[in-house]
Amino acid sequence: MSDTRQSLADLAKLAESQAEAQPAPEAPEAEAGAEAESPVPAAPQAPEMPLREQELDKQGRAYATGRRKDAVARVWIKPGSGKIQVNGRDQEVYFARPTLRLVINQPFDVAERRDQYDVVATVFGGGLSGQAGAVKHGISQALTRFEPALRGTIKAAGFLTRDSRVVERKKYGRAKARRSFQFSKR
């Protein structure tokens, strides 16, 4: 049984003999000195993911579509002063609630690009909350198309994923989707 096992010293000798047998590729002198000190070969590094290409239209804008509940938003962004227009109106007028404006600006805050891009969005369907979510999704998608390096940061925050939650349909024999009619004992 001891014949089949090899000690660590035997493994080190085997690794050295294999390294001597195979010529090493040419490397810079600084790296060659570091490799000579350690007999264990370095682990192969994973190749870096290539960045996506910047997708712009003829006017230099990035376009994306955002969706949330029943709302669909078409969003264009370009470098500017941070002006956001929704359906031809300023964001303060269209989304009067501060929480909805906060939702729209989340992608810029995460990417640290507040007041650096102008946004033009057209949104339809659903209510104000769904529309704000759709605009946020569209801004996130368009921002990654304008600056592909920001994709990891925005994706880590979860803004590139479409929120698939929608209203459950009403069932027959029930008041709403799950609510039953009031029970009457008599």
mmCIF file of C-alpha atoms in Angstrom:
data_model
loop_
_atom_site.group_PDB
_atom_site.id
_atom_site.type_symbol
_atom_site.label_atom_id
_atom_site.label_comp_id
_atom_site.label_asym_id
_atom_site.label_seq_id
_atom_site.Cartn_x
_atom_site.Cartn_y
_atom_site.Cartn_z
ATOM 1 C CA MET A 1 0.000 0.000 0.000
ATOM 2 C CA SER A 2 2.902 2.360 0.729
ATOM 3 C CA ASP A 3 4.247 1.631 -2.768
ATOM 4 C CA THR A 4 1.252 3.257 -4.449
ATOM 5 C CA ARG A 5 1.437 6.404 -2.345
ATOM 6 C CA GLN A 6 3.879 9.131 -3.212
ATOM 7 C CA SER A 7 5.252 11.584 -0.742
ATOM 8 C CA LEU A 8 5.100 15.311 -1.265
ATOM 9 C CA ALA A 9 8.819 15.348 -2.026
ATOM 10 C CA ASP A 10 8.308 12.850 -4.857
ATOM 11 C CA LEU A 11 5.501 14.993 -6.278
ATOM 12 C CA ALA A 12 7.706 18.094 -6.140
ATOM 13 C CA LYS A 13 10.488 16.255 -7.996
ATOM 14 C CA LEU A 14 7.996 15.073 -10.604
ATOM 15 C CA ALA A 15 6.694 18.622 -11.115
ATOM 16 C CA GLU A 16 10.249 19.958 -11.496
ATOM 17 C CA SER A 17 11.176 17.304 -14.052
ATOM 18 C CA GLN A 18 8.028 18.083 -16.083
ATOM 19 C CA ALA A 19 8.787 21.807 -15.945
ATOM 20 C CA GLU A 20 12.359 21.188 -17.181
ATOM 21 C CA ALA A 21 11.149 18.912 -19.978
ATOM 22 C CA GLN A 22 8.701 21.500 -21.357
ATOM 23 C CA PRO A 23 10.226 24.804 -22.513
ATOM 24 C CA ALA A 24 8.476 27.735 -20.833
ATOM 25 C CA PRO A 25 7.009 30.454 -23.096
ATOM 26 C CA GLU A 26 8.845 33.744 -23.234
ATOM 27 C CA ALA A 27 7.777 36.001 -20.367
ATOM 28 C CA PRO A 28 8.961 39.370 -19.060
ATOM 29 C CA GLU A 29 12.011 39.170 -16.798
ATOM 30 C CA ALA A 30 10.136 40.347 -13.697
ATOM 31 C CA GLU A 31 7.632 37.506 -13.996
ATOM 32 C CA ALA A 32 10.326 34.937 -14.834
ATOM 33 C CA GLY A 33 12.137 35.712 -11.576
ATOM 34 C CA ALA A 34 8.959 35.243 -9.550
ATOM 35 C CA GLU A 35 8.221 31.921 -11.262
ATOM 36 C CA ALA A 36 11.715 30.589 -10.609
ATOM 37 C CA GLU A 37 11.272 31.045 -6.854
ATOM 38 C CA SER A 38 8.155 28.879 -6.557
ATOM 39 C CA PRO A 39 8.354 25.294 -7.880
ATOM 40 C CA VAL A 40 4.537 25.054 -8.144
ATOM 41 C CA PRO A 41 3.250 26.358 -11.484
ATOM 42 C CA ALA A 42 0.777 29.240 -11.323
ATOM 43 C CA ALA A 43 -2.906 28.418 -11.718
ATOM 44 C CA PRO A 44 -4.349 29.408 -15.092
ATOM 45 C CA GLN A 45 -6.333 32.624 -14.936
ATOM 46 C CA ALA A 46 -9.854 32.798 -16.310
ATOM 47 C CA PRO A 47 -10.073 34.937 -19.438
ATOM 48 C CA GLU A 48 -11.717 38.300 -18.858
ATOM 49 C CA MET A 49 -15.184 38.766 -20.247
ATOM 50 C CA PRO A 50 -15.110 41.034 -23.270
ATOM 51 C CA LEU A 51 -17.039 44.255 -22.890
ATOM 52 C CA ARG A 52 -20.108 44.672 -25.011
ATOM 53 C CA GLU A 53 -20.048 47.262 -27.742
ATOM 54 C CA GLN A 54 -21.549 50.678 -27.266
ATOM 55 C CA GLU A 55 -24.921 50.854 -29.039
ATOM 56 C CA LEU A 56 -25.805 54.384 -30.190
ATOM 57 C CA ASP A 57 -28.161 55.754 -32.847
ATOM 58 C CA LYS A 58 -27.361 58.479 -35.398
ATOM 59 C CA GLN A 59 -28.044 61.252 -32.858
ATOM 60 C CA GLY A 60 -25.594 59.738 -30.342
ATOM 61 C CA ARG A 61 -28.316 58.403 -28.029
ATOM 62 C CA ALA A 62 -28.712 54.976 -26.435
ATOM 63 C CA TYR A 63 -32.182 53.419 -26.685
ATOM 64 C CA ALA A 64 -33.819 50.751 -24.543
ATOM 65 C CA THR A 65 -37.244 49.428 -23.654
ATOM 66 C CA GLY A 66 -38.298 48.983 -20.033
ATOM 67 C CA ARG A 67 -41.253 47.026 -18.704
ATOM 68 C CA ARG A 68 -43.006 46.707 -15.337
ATOM 69 C CA LYS A 69 -46.495 45.296 -14.660
ATOM 70 C CA ASP A 70 -48.577 46.519 -17.645
ATOM 71 C CA ALA A 71 -46.406 49.559 -18.362
ATOM 72 C CA VAL A 72 -43.970 49.807 -21.270
ATOM 73 C CA ALA A 73 -41.403 52.616 -21.510
ATOM 74 C CA ARG A 74 -39.246 53.590 -24.475
ATOM 75 C CA VAL A 75 -36.156 55.403 -23.171
ATOM 76 C CA TRP A 76 -33.411 57.409 -24.913
ATOM 77 C CA ILE A 77 -30.407 58.755 -23.007
ATOM 78 C CA LYS A 78 -27.606 61.079 -24.099
ATOM 79 C CA PRO A 79 -24.949 63.080 -22.245
ATOM 80 C CA GLY A 80 -26.393 66.237 -20.753
ATOM 81 C CA SER A 81 -27.334 68.074 -17.583
ATOM 82 C CA GLY A 82 -29.607 65.486 -15.931
ATOM 83 C CA LYS A 83 -32.948 66.616 -17.402
ATOM 84 C CA ILE A 84 -35.565 63.831 -17.438
ATOM 85 C CA GLN A 85 -38.639 64.177 -19.678
ATOM 86 C CA VAL A 86 -41.501 61.679 -19.528
ATOM 87 C CA ASN A 87 -44.219 61.881 -22.202
ATOM 88 C CA GLY A 88 -43.156 65.443 -23.067
ATOM 89 C CA ARG A 89 -43.403 66.658 -19.462
ATOM 90 C CA ASP A 90 -40.752 67.197 -16.806
ATOM 91 C CA GLN A 91 -40.363 64.340 -14.312
ATOM 92 C CA GLU A 92 -41.533 66.559 -11.397
ATOM 93 C CA VAL A 93 -44.811 67.180 -13.218
ATOM 94 C CA TYR A 94 -45.426 63.638 -14.524
ATOM 95 C CA PHE A 95 -44.296 61.792 -11.381
ATOM 96 C CA ALA A 96 -45.508 64.148 -8.654
ATOM 97 C CA ARG A 97 -44.706 61.724 -5.801
ATOM 98 C CA PRO A 98 -41.080 62.001 -4.620
ATOM 99 C CA THR A 99 -40.858 58.219 -4.186
ATOM 100 C CA LEU A 100 -41.515 57.690 -7.896
ATOM 101 C CA ARG A 101 -38.802 60.188 -8.834
ATOM 102 C CA LEU A 102 -36.471 58.392 -6.431
ATOM 103 C CA VAL A 103 -37.188 55.109 -8.239
ATOM 104 C CA ILE A 104 -36.360 56.665 -11.615
ATOM 105 C CA ASN A 105 -33.015 58.063 -10.402
ATOM 106 C CA GLN A 106 -31.820 54.829 -8.753
ATOM 107 C CA PRO A 107 -29.767 53.591 -11.770
ATOM 108 C CA PHE A 108 -27.895 56.903 -11.945
ATOM 109 C CA ASP A 109 -27.193 56.833 -8.190
ATOM 110 C CA VAL A 110 -25.847 53.273 -8.302
ATOM 111 C CA ALA A 111 -23.637 54.066 -11.311
ATOM 112 C CA GLU A 112 -22.624 57.449 -9.813
ATOM 113 C CA ARG A 113 -23.776 59.261 -12.954
ATOM 114 C CA ARG A 114 -26.374 61.622 -11.446
ATOM 115 C CA ASP A 115 -26.994 64.779 -13.540
ATOM 116 C CA GLN A 116 -24.745 63.542 -16.368
ATOM 117 C CA TYR A 117 -27.375 62.251 -18.803
ATOM 118 C CA ASP A 118 -30.534 63.671 -20.316
ATOM 119 C CA VAL A 119 -33.428 61.211 -20.533
ATOM 120 C CA VAL A 120 -36.387 61.278 -22.903
ATOM 121 C CA ALA A 121 -38.998 58.604 -22.212
ATOM 122 C CA THR A 122 -42.401 57.720 -23.585
ATOM 123 C CA VAL A 123 -44.419 55.421 -21.362
ATOM 124 C CA PHE A 124 -47.898 53.954 -21.636
ATOM 125 C CA GLY A 125 -50.045 51.361 -19.900
ATOM 126 C CA GLY A 126 -50.428 50.555 -16.231
ATOM 127 C CA GLY A 127 -50.433 53.026 -13.373
ATOM 128 C CA LEU A 128 -47.868 55.521 -12.149
ATOM 129 C CA SER A 129 -45.961 52.999 -10.029
ATOM 130 C CA GLY A 130 -45.641 50.549 -12.913
ATOM 131 C CA GLN A 131 -44.662 53.355 -15.268
ATOM 132 C CA ALA A 132 -41.930 54.544 -12.901
ATOM 133 C CA GLY A 133 -40.610 50.987 -12.685
ATOM 134 C CA ALA A 134 -40.678 50.676 -16.471
ATOM 135 C CA VAL A 135 -38.749 53.939 -16.896
ATOM 136 C CA LYS A 136 -36.191 52.755 -14.314
ATOM 137 C CA HIS A 137 -35.749 49.465 -16.195
ATOM 138 C CA GLY A 138 -35.379 51.326 -19.493
ATOM 139 C CA ILE A 139 -32.837 53.788 -18.066
ATOM 140 C CA SER A 140 -30.796 50.897 -16.666
ATOM 141 C CA GLN A 141 -30.782 49.093 -20.011
ATOM 142 C CA ALA A 142 -29.927 52.260 -21.957
ATOM 143 C CA LEU A 143 -27.160 53.200 -19.516
ATOM 144 C CA THR A 144 -25.459 49.833 -20.045
ATOM 145 C CA ARG A 145 -25.700 50.331 -23.796
ATOM 146 C CA PHE A 146 -24.146 53.782 -23.551
ATOM 147 C CA GLU A 147 -21.425 52.742 -21.067
ATOM 148 C CA PRO A 148 -20.893 48.948 -21.235
ATOM 149 C CA ALA A 149 -18.398 49.139 -18.339
ATOM 150 C CA LEU A 150 -21.289 49.964 -15.961
ATOM 151 C CA ARG A 151 -23.121 46.716 -16.725
ATOM 152 C CA GLY A 152 -21.672 44.810 -13.762
ATOM 153 C CA THR A 153 -22.555 47.523 -11.256
ATOM 154 C CA ILE A 154 -26.114 47.948 -12.517
ATOM 155 C CA LYS A 155 -26.680 44.202 -12.839
ATOM 156 C CA ALA A 156 -25.436 43.634 -9.271
ATOM 157 C CA ALA A 157 -28.081 46.095 -8.074
ATOM 158 C CA GLY A 158 -30.728 44.040 -9.910
ATOM 159 C CA PHE A 159 -31.906 46.804 -12.238
ATOM 160 C CA LEU A 160 -31.399 44.928 -15.522
ATOM 161 C CA THR A 161 -33.817 42.154 -14.599
ATOM 162 C CA ARG A 162 -37.419 42.745 -15.564
ATOM 163 C CA ASP A 163 -39.711 42.492 -12.546
ATOM 164 C CA SER A 164 -42.076 39.789 -13.777
ATOM 165 C CA ARG A 165 -44.680 40.184 -11.032
ATOM 166 C CA VAL A 166 -48.090 41.024 -12.485
ATOM 167 C CA VAL A 167 -51.617 41.077 -11.092
ATOM 168 C CA GLU A 168 -53.116 37.633 -10.631
ATOM 169 C CA ARG A 169 -56.317 37.043 -12.592
ATOM 170 C CA LYS A 170 -59.713 36.920 -10.932
ATOM 171 C CA LYS A 171 -61.157 33.427 -10.456
ATOM 172 C CA TYR A 172 -64.797 32.474 -10.790
ATOM 173 C CA GLY A 173 -66.639 31.833 -7.527
ATOM 174 C CA ARG A 174 -64.411 34.350 -5.739
ATOM 175 C CA ALA A 175 -64.620 38.088 -5.087
ATOM 176 C CA LYS A 176 -61.083 38.735 -6.389
ATOM 177 C CA ALA A 177 -58.123 36.523 -7.285
ATOM 178 C CA ARG A 178 -58.119 34.779 -3.884
ATOM 179 C CA ARG A 179 -60.634 36.586 -1.697
ATOM 180 C CA SER A 180 -63.808 34.638 -1.058
ATOM 181 C CA PHE A 181 -67.238 36.145 -0.678
ATOM 182 C CA GLN A 182 -68.320 36.817 2.905
ATOM 183 C CA PHE A 183 -69.588 33.671 4.575
ATOM 184 C CA SER A 184 -73.108 33.839 5.948
ATOM 185 C CA LYS A 185 -74.011 31.309 8.633
ATOM 186 C CA ARG A 186 -77.782 32.016 8.362
#
